[in-house]
Amino acid sequence: MAEWLHLTLRAPLMSFGGVAIDHIGPTRNYPSLSAITGLLGNALGYERYDGVALQALQDQLIIAALTARQGQRISDNQNARVYEGEAAWTTSGRPEARNKGPSYRNPSLPQQIGNQAGKKWLTHRRQREYLTDHETRVVIGLAPSATVTIADLKAALLRPARPLFIGRKTCLPTVPIFTGVLEAETALAALRAIGVPGLGIWPDAPEQDVPAGAMQYDVPDLRNWLSGLHAGRRIVIEGPIDGDGA
């Protein structure tokens, strides 16, 4: 049998992301493969710009997840005043000035001082979804060709290089993320071995004992870590997990 890491993701607020359209950023019930890659990469001490290492890690992971407690969705409405030509920090770690354009319609105000003095501005709005009081269990296995080991990942989660969060930096876990190590033949069997009932999602594989009512679909949850863009999808199955541990 193969070994599987068992993680518990529980927090007052968490966000698993989803396909963002315009200014609305939804959340799924389950973490994406790219999110788990980022979580483990953070624990291992990888940097954001370690694209080769993060891509290799993502390619080696096999994940499945289970909703142990369904939380409620809330939307965070975020507003920022943006000034014409104002410099801002980017994810690459370098400041970049915004272009001037007709969108900056609001005239400058007397209280604008310093770098903002005399500049037109606009209000940038976006919505970000969160799950409240949600709990997800995750099992993580490795591809046969993996160079990282379950022991490596366990050690990193027990003593992470940096603080870990669930989706966004404000989403701090309320219990230790590492829960244990399971032995199972498949991702579905590993979910069942947790012994917690709920709706689960696992990668498609031949000759699985798929529960009644399960459905198969594509989930766009991969990231190209070399380009920094989200791209790619997996075929997964979603269905009920009975939780009897069998």
mmCIF file with all atom_site columns, N, CA and C in Angstrom, residues 91-133:
data_model
loop_
_atom_site.group_PDB
_atom_site.id
_atom_site.type_symbol
_atom_site.label_atom_id
_atom_site.label_alt_id
_atom_site.label_comp_id
_atom_site.label_asym_id
_atom_site.label_entity_id
_atom_site.label_seq_id
_atom_site.pdbx_PDB_ins_code
_atom_site.Cartn_x
_atom_site.Cartn_y
_atom_site.Cartn_z
_atom_site.occupancy
_atom_site.B_iso_or_equiv
_atom_site.pdbx_formal_charge
_atom_site.auth_seq_id
_atom_site.auth_comp_id
_atom_site.auth_asym_id
_atom_site.auth_atom_id
_atom_site.pdbx_PDB_model_num
ATOM 1   N N  . THR A 1 91  ? 3.801   41.272 -7.812  1.00 0.00 ? 91  THR A N  1
ATOM 2   C CA . THR A 1 91  ? 4.174   39.967 -7.266  1.00 0.00 ? 91  THR A CA 1
ATOM 3   C C  . THR A 1 91  ? 5.614   39.601 -7.588  1.00 0.00 ? 91  THR A C  1
ATOM 4   N N  . SER A 1 92  ? 6.208   40.279 -8.551  1.00 0.00 ? 92  SER A N  1
ATOM 5   C CA . SER A 1 92  ? 7.607   40.015 -8.887  1.00 0.00 ? 92  SER A CA 1
ATOM 6   C C  . SER A 1 92  ? 8.572   40.726 -7.950  1.00 0.00 ? 92  SER A C  1
ATOM 7   N N  . GLY A 1 93  ? 8.019   41.537 -7.014  1.00 0.00 ? 93  GLY A N  1
ATOM 8   C CA . GLY A 1 93  ? 8.872   42.215 -6.049  1.00 0.00 ? 93  GLY A CA 1
ATOM 9   C C  . GLY A 1 93  ? 9.418   43.543 -6.524  1.00 0.00 ? 93  GLY A C  1
ATOM 10  N N  . ARG A 1 94  ? 8.870   44.074 -7.621  1.00 0.00 ? 94  ARG A N  1
ATOM 11  C CA . ARG A 1 94  ? 9.338   45.347 -8.163  1.00 0.00 ? 94  ARG A CA 1
ATOM 12  C C  . ARG A 1 94  ? 8.162   46.321 -8.267  1.00 0.00 ? 94  ARG A C  1
ATOM 13  N N  . PRO A 1 95  ? 8.393   47.605 -7.947  1.00 0.00 ? 95  PRO A N  1
ATOM 14  C CA . PRO A 1 95  ? 7.317   48.587 -8.135  1.00 0.00 ? 95  PRO A CA 1
ATOM 15  C C  . PRO A 1 95  ? 7.094   48.866 -9.618  1.00 0.00 ? 95  PRO A C  1
ATOM 16  N N  . GLU A 1 96  ? 5.852   49.110 -9.965  1.00 0.00 ? 96  GLU A N  1
ATOM 17  C CA . GLU A 1 96  ? 5.510   49.376 -11.363 1.00 0.00 ? 96  GLU A CA 1
ATOM 18  C C  . GLU A 1 96  ? 4.479   50.489 -11.401 1.00 0.00 ? 96  GLU A C  1
ATOM 19  N N  . ALA A 1 97  ? 4.708   51.502 -12.220 1.00 0.00 ? 97  ALA A N  1
ATOM 20  C CA . ALA A 1 97  ? 3.798   52.637 -12.305 1.00 0.00 ? 97  ALA A CA 1
ATOM 21  C C  . ALA A 1 97  ? 2.599   52.293 -13.173 1.00 0.00 ? 97  ALA A C  1
ATOM 22  N N  . ARG A 1 98  ? 1.435   52.745 -12.740 1.00 0.00 ? 98  ARG A N  1
ATOM 23  C CA . ARG A 1 98  ? 0.226   52.533 -13.535 1.00 0.00 ? 98  ARG A CA 1
ATOM 24  C C  . ARG A 1 98  ? 0.207   53.504 -14.713 1.00 0.00 ? 98  ARG A C  1
ATOM 25  N N  . ASN A 1 99  ? -0.349  53.049 -15.816 1.00 0.00 ? 99  ASN A N  1
ATOM 26  C CA . ASN A 1 99  ? -0.465  53.900 -16.995 1.00 0.00 ? 99  ASN A CA 1
ATOM 27  C C  . ASN A 1 99  ? -1.522  54.980 -16.780 1.00 0.00 ? 99  ASN A C  1
ATOM 28  N N  . LYS A 1 100 ? -1.351  56.088 -17.449 1.00 0.00 ? 100 LYS A N  1
ATOM 29  C CA . LYS A 1 100 ? -2.379  57.116 -17.440 1.00 0.00 ? 100 LYS A CA 1
ATOM 30  C C  . LYS A 1 100 ? -3.453  56.747 -18.451 1.00 0.00 ? 100 LYS A C  1
ATOM 31  N N  . GLY A 1 101 ? -4.674  57.223 -18.220 1.00 0.00 ? 101 GLY A N  1
ATOM 32  C CA . GLY A 1 101 ? -5.752  56.894 -19.135 1.00 0.00 ? 101 GLY A CA 1
ATOM 33  C C  . GLY A 1 101 ? -7.032  57.608 -18.768 1.00 0.00 ? 101 GLY A C  1
ATOM 34  N N  . PRO A 1 102 ? -8.053  57.485 -19.618 1.00 0.00 ? 102 PRO A N  1
ATOM 35  C CA . PRO A 1 102 ? -9.319  58.188 -19.387 1.00 0.00 ? 102 PRO A CA 1
ATOM 36  C C  . PRO A 1 102 ? -10.115 57.645 -18.204 1.00 0.00 ? 102 PRO A C  1
ATOM 37  N N  . SER A 1 103 ? -9.743  56.472 -17.678 1.00 0.00 ? 103 SER A N  1
ATOM 38  C CA . SER A 1 103 ? -10.484 55.912 -16.546 1.00 0.00 ? 103 SER A CA 1
ATOM 39  C C  . SER A 1 103 ? -10.309 56.752 -15.286 1.00 0.00 ? 103 SER A C  1
ATOM 40  N N  . TYR A 1 104 ? -9.223  57.511 -15.223 1.00 0.00 ? 104 TYR A N  1
ATOM 41  C CA . TYR A 1 104 ? -8.983  58.363 -14.055 1.00 0.00 ? 104 TYR A CA 1
ATOM 42  C C  . TYR A 1 104 ? -9.747  59.670 -14.248 1.00 0.00 ? 104 TYR A C  1
ATOM 43  N N  . ARG A 1 105 ? -11.026 59.641 -13.894 1.00 0.00 ? 105 ARG A N  1
ATOM 44  C CA . ARG A 1 105 ? -11.910 60.772 -14.174 1.00 0.00 ? 105 ARG A CA 1
ATOM 45  C C  . ARG A 1 105 ? -12.049 61.719 -12.985 1.00 0.00 ? 105 ARG A C  1
ATOM 46  N N  . ASN A 1 106 ? -11.868 61.215 -11.776 1.00 0.00 ? 106 ASN A N  1
ATOM 47  C CA . ASN A 1 106 ? -12.117 62.038 -10.599 1.00 0.00 ? 106 ASN A CA 1
ATOM 48  C C  . ASN A 1 106 ? -11.008 63.079 -10.430 1.00 0.00 ? 106 ASN A C  1
ATOM 49  N N  . PRO A 1 107 ? -11.374 64.337 -10.248 1.00 0.00 ? 107 PRO A N  1
ATOM 50  C CA . PRO A 1 107 ? -10.350 65.387 -10.107 1.00 0.00 ? 107 PRO A CA 1
ATOM 51  C C  . PRO A 1 107 ? -9.615  65.260 -8.777  1.00 0.00 ? 107 PRO A C  1
ATOM 52  N N  . SER A 1 108 ? -8.422  65.834 -8.741  1.00 0.00 ? 108 SER A N  1
ATOM 53  C CA . SER A 1 108 ? -7.642  65.796 -7.501  1.00 0.00 ? 108 SER A CA 1
ATOM 54  C C  . SER A 1 108 ? -8.355  66.577 -6.407  1.00 0.00 ? 108 SER A C  1
ATOM 55  N N  . LEU A 1 109 ? -8.101  66.181 -5.164  1.00 0.00 ? 109 LEU A N  1
ATOM 56  C CA . LEU A 1 109 ? -8.743  66.790 -4.006  1.00 0.00 ? 109 LEU A CA 1
ATOM 57  C C  . LEU A 1 109 ? -7.715  67.584 -3.210  1.00 0.00 ? 109 LEU A C  1
ATOM 58  N N  . PRO A 1 110 ? -8.170  68.583 -2.467  1.00 0.00 ? 110 PRO A N  1
ATOM 59  C CA . PRO A 1 110 ? -7.229  69.407 -1.695  1.00 0.00 ? 110 PRO A CA 1
ATOM 60  C C  . PRO A 1 110 ? -6.420  68.604 -0.677  1.00 0.00 ? 110 PRO A C  1
ATOM 61  N N  . GLN A 1 111 ? -7.008  67.519 -0.135  1.00 0.00 ? 111 GLN A N  1
ATOM 62  C CA . GLN A 1 111 ? -6.315  66.752 0.897   1.00 0.00 ? 111 GLN A CA 1
ATOM 63  C C  . GLN A 1 111 ? -5.256  65.801 0.340   1.00 0.00 ? 111 GLN A C  1
ATOM 64  N N  . GLN A 1 112 ? -5.134  65.721 -0.980  1.00 0.00 ? 112 GLN A N  1
ATOM 65  C CA . GLN A 1 112 ? -4.099  64.875 -1.568  1.00 0.00 ? 112 GLN A CA 1
ATOM 66  C C  . GLN A 1 112 ? -2.740  65.558 -1.419  1.00 0.00 ? 112 GLN A C  1
ATOM 67  N N  . ILE A 1 113 ? -1.787  64.842 -0.809  1.00 0.00 ? 113 ILE A N  1
ATOM 68  C CA . ILE A 1 113 ? -0.468  65.411 -0.560  1.00 0.00 ? 113 ILE A CA 1
ATOM 69  C C  . ILE A 1 113 ? 0.601   64.438 -1.035  1.00 0.00 ? 113 ILE A C  1
ATOM 70  N N  . GLY A 1 114 ? 1.835   64.867 -1.018  1.00 0.00 ? 114 GLY A N  1
ATOM 71  C CA . GLY A 1 114 ? 2.944   63.990 -1.379  1.00 0.00 ? 114 GLY A CA 1
ATOM 72  C C  . GLY A 1 114 ? 2.853   63.544 -2.826  1.00 0.00 ? 114 GLY A C  1
ATOM 73  N N  . ASN A 1 115 ? 3.095   62.254 -3.046  1.00 0.00 ? 115 ASN A N  1
ATOM 74  C CA . ASN A 1 115 ? 3.066   61.709 -4.405  1.00 0.00 ? 115 ASN A CA 1
ATOM 75  C C  . ASN A 1 115 ? 1.675   61.727 -5.031  1.00 0.00 ? 115 ASN A C  1
ATOM 76  N N  . GLN A 1 116 ? 0.629   61.909 -4.187  1.00 0.00 ? 116 GLN A N  1
ATOM 77  C CA . GLN A 1 116 ? -0.737  61.903 -4.691  1.00 0.00 ? 116 GLN A CA 1
ATOM 78  C C  . GLN A 1 116 ? -1.234  63.299 -5.075  1.00 0.00 ? 116 GLN A C  1
ATOM 79  N N  . ALA A 1 117 ? -0.480  64.313 -4.744  1.00 0.00 ? 117 ALA A N  1
ATOM 80  C CA . ALA A 1 117 ? -0.923  65.695 -4.963  1.00 0.00 ? 117 ALA A CA 1
ATOM 81  C C  . ALA A 1 117 ? -1.156  65.974 -6.445  1.00 0.00 ? 117 ALA A C  1
ATOM 82  N N  . GLY A 1 118 ? -2.324  66.537 -6.743  1.00 0.00 ? 118 GLY A N  1
ATOM 83  C CA . GLY A 1 118 ? -2.637  66.963 -8.097  1.00 0.00 ? 118 GLY A CA 1
ATOM 84  C C  . GLY A 1 118 ? -2.996  65.854 -9.065  1.00 0.00 ? 118 GLY A C  1
ATOM 85  N N  . LYS A 1 119 ? -3.125  64.630 -8.601  1.00 0.00 ? 119 LYS A N  1
ATOM 86  C CA . LYS A 1 119 ? -3.390  63.507 -9.509  1.00 0.00 ? 119 LYS A CA 1
ATOM 87  C C  . LYS A 1 119 ? -4.873  63.142 -9.524  1.00 0.00 ? 119 LYS A C  1
ATOM 88  N N  . LYS A 1 120 ? -5.353  62.814 -10.711 1.00 0.00 ? 120 LYS A N  1
ATOM 89  C CA . LYS A 1 120 ? -6.705  62.265 -10.823 1.00 0.00 ? 120 LYS A CA 1
ATOM 90  C C  . LYS A 1 120 ? -6.710  60.832 -10.301 1.00 0.00 ? 120 LYS A C  1
ATOM 91  N N  . TRP A 1 121 ? -7.902  60.323 -9.987  1.00 0.00 ? 121 TRP A N  1
ATOM 92  C CA . TRP A 1 121 ? -7.965  59.006 -9.361  1.00 0.00 ? 121 TRP A CA 1
ATOM 93  C C  . TRP A 1 121 ? -9.234  58.271 -9.762  1.00 0.00 ? 121 TRP A C  1
ATOM 94  N N  . LEU A 1 122 ? -9.253  56.986 -9.454  1.00 0.00 ? 122 LEU A N  1
ATOM 95  C CA . LEU A 1 122 ? -10.442 56.153 -9.630  1.00 0.00 ? 122 LEU A CA 1
ATOM 96  C C  . LEU A 1 122 ? -10.550 55.210 -8.433  1.00 0.00 ? 122 LEU A C  1
ATOM 97  N N  . THR A 1 123 ? -11.714 54.612 -8.278  1.00 0.00 ? 123 THR A N  1
ATOM 98  C CA . THR A 1 123 ? -11.932 53.630 -7.216  1.00 0.00 ? 123 THR A CA 1
ATOM 99  C C  . THR A 1 123 ? -11.924 52.233 -7.821  1.00 0.00 ? 123 THR A C  1
ATOM 100 N N  . HIS A 1 124 ? -11.026 51.409 -7.340  1.00 0.00 ? 124 HIS A N  1
ATOM 101 C CA . HIS A 1 124 ? -10.925 50.015 -7.806  1.00 0.00 ? 124 HIS A CA 1
ATOM 102 C C  . HIS A 1 124 ? -11.682 49.133 -6.819  1.00 0.00 ? 124 HIS A C  1
ATOM 103 N N  . ARG A 1 125 ? -12.653 48.393 -7.331  1.00 0.00 ? 125 ARG A N  1
ATOM 104 C CA . ARG A 1 125 ? -13.472 47.527 -6.481  1.00 0.00 ? 125 ARG A CA 1
ATOM 105 C C  . ARG A 1 125 ? -13.356 46.083 -6.946  1.00 0.00 ? 125 ARG A C  1
ATOM 106 N N  . ARG A 1 126 ? -13.358 45.171 -5.970  1.00 0.00 ? 126 ARG A N  1
ATOM 107 C CA . ARG A 1 126 ? -13.403 43.752 -6.301  1.00 0.00 ? 126 ARG A CA 1
ATOM 108 C C  . ARG A 1 126 ? -14.039 42.994 -5.146  1.00 0.00 ? 126 ARG A C  1
ATOM 109 N N  . GLN A 1 127 ? -14.551 41.813 -5.449  1.00 0.00 ? 127 GLN A N  1
ATOM 110 C CA . GLN A 1 127 ? -15.167 40.948 -4.444  1.00 0.00 ? 127 GLN A CA 1
ATOM 111 C C  . GLN A 1 127 ? -14.371 39.655 -4.333  1.00 0.00 ? 127 GLN A C  1
ATOM 112 N N  . ARG A 1 128 ? -14.174 39.204 -3.098  1.00 0.00 ? 128 ARG A N  1
ATOM 113 C CA . ARG A 1 128 ? -13.484 37.949 -2.849  1.00 0.00 ? 128 ARG A CA 1
ATOM 114 C C  . ARG A 1 128 ? -14.325 37.113 -1.885  1.00 0.00 ? 128 ARG A C  1
ATOM 115 N N  . GLU A 1 129 ? -14.588 35.880 -2.293  1.00 0.00 ? 129 GLU A N  1
ATOM 116 C CA . GLU A 1 129 ? -15.403 34.989 -1.467  1.00 0.00 ? 129 GLU A CA 1
ATOM 117 C C  . GLU A 1 129 ? -14.547 34.249 -0.443  1.00 0.00 ? 129 GLU A C  1
ATOM 118 N N  . TYR A 1 130 ? -15.165 33.983 0.709   1.00 0.00 ? 130 TYR A N  1
ATOM 119 C CA . TYR A 1 130 ? -14.551 33.180 1.755   1.00 0.00 ? 130 TYR A CA 1
ATOM 120 C C  . TYR A 1 130 ? -15.550 32.126 2.226   1.00 0.00 ? 130 TYR A C  1
ATOM 121 N N  . LEU A 1 131 ? -15.029 31.066 2.803   1.00 0.00 ? 131 LEU A N  1
ATOM 122 C CA . LEU A 1 131 ? -15.835 30.078 3.513   1.00 0.00 ? 131 LEU A CA 1
ATOM 123 C C  . LEU A 1 131 ? -15.656 30.312 5.005   1.00 0.00 ? 131 LEU A C  1
ATOM 124 N N  . THR A 1 132 ? -16.761 30.367 5.744   1.00 0.00 ? 132 THR A N  1
ATOM 125 C CA . THR A 1 132 ? -16.689 30.575 7.186   1.00 0.00 ? 132 THR A CA 1
ATOM 126 C C  . THR A 1 132 ? -16.934 29.254 7.913   1.00 0.00 ? 132 THR A C  1
ATOM 127 N N  . ASP A 1 133 ? -16.127 29.004 8.960   1.00 0.00 ? 133 ASP A N  1
ATOM 128 C CA . ASP A 1 133 ? -16.271 27.799 9.798   1.00 0.00 ? 133 ASP A CA 1
ATOM 129 C C  . ASP A 1 133 ? -16.369 26.533 8.948   1.00 0.00 ? 133 ASP A C  1
#
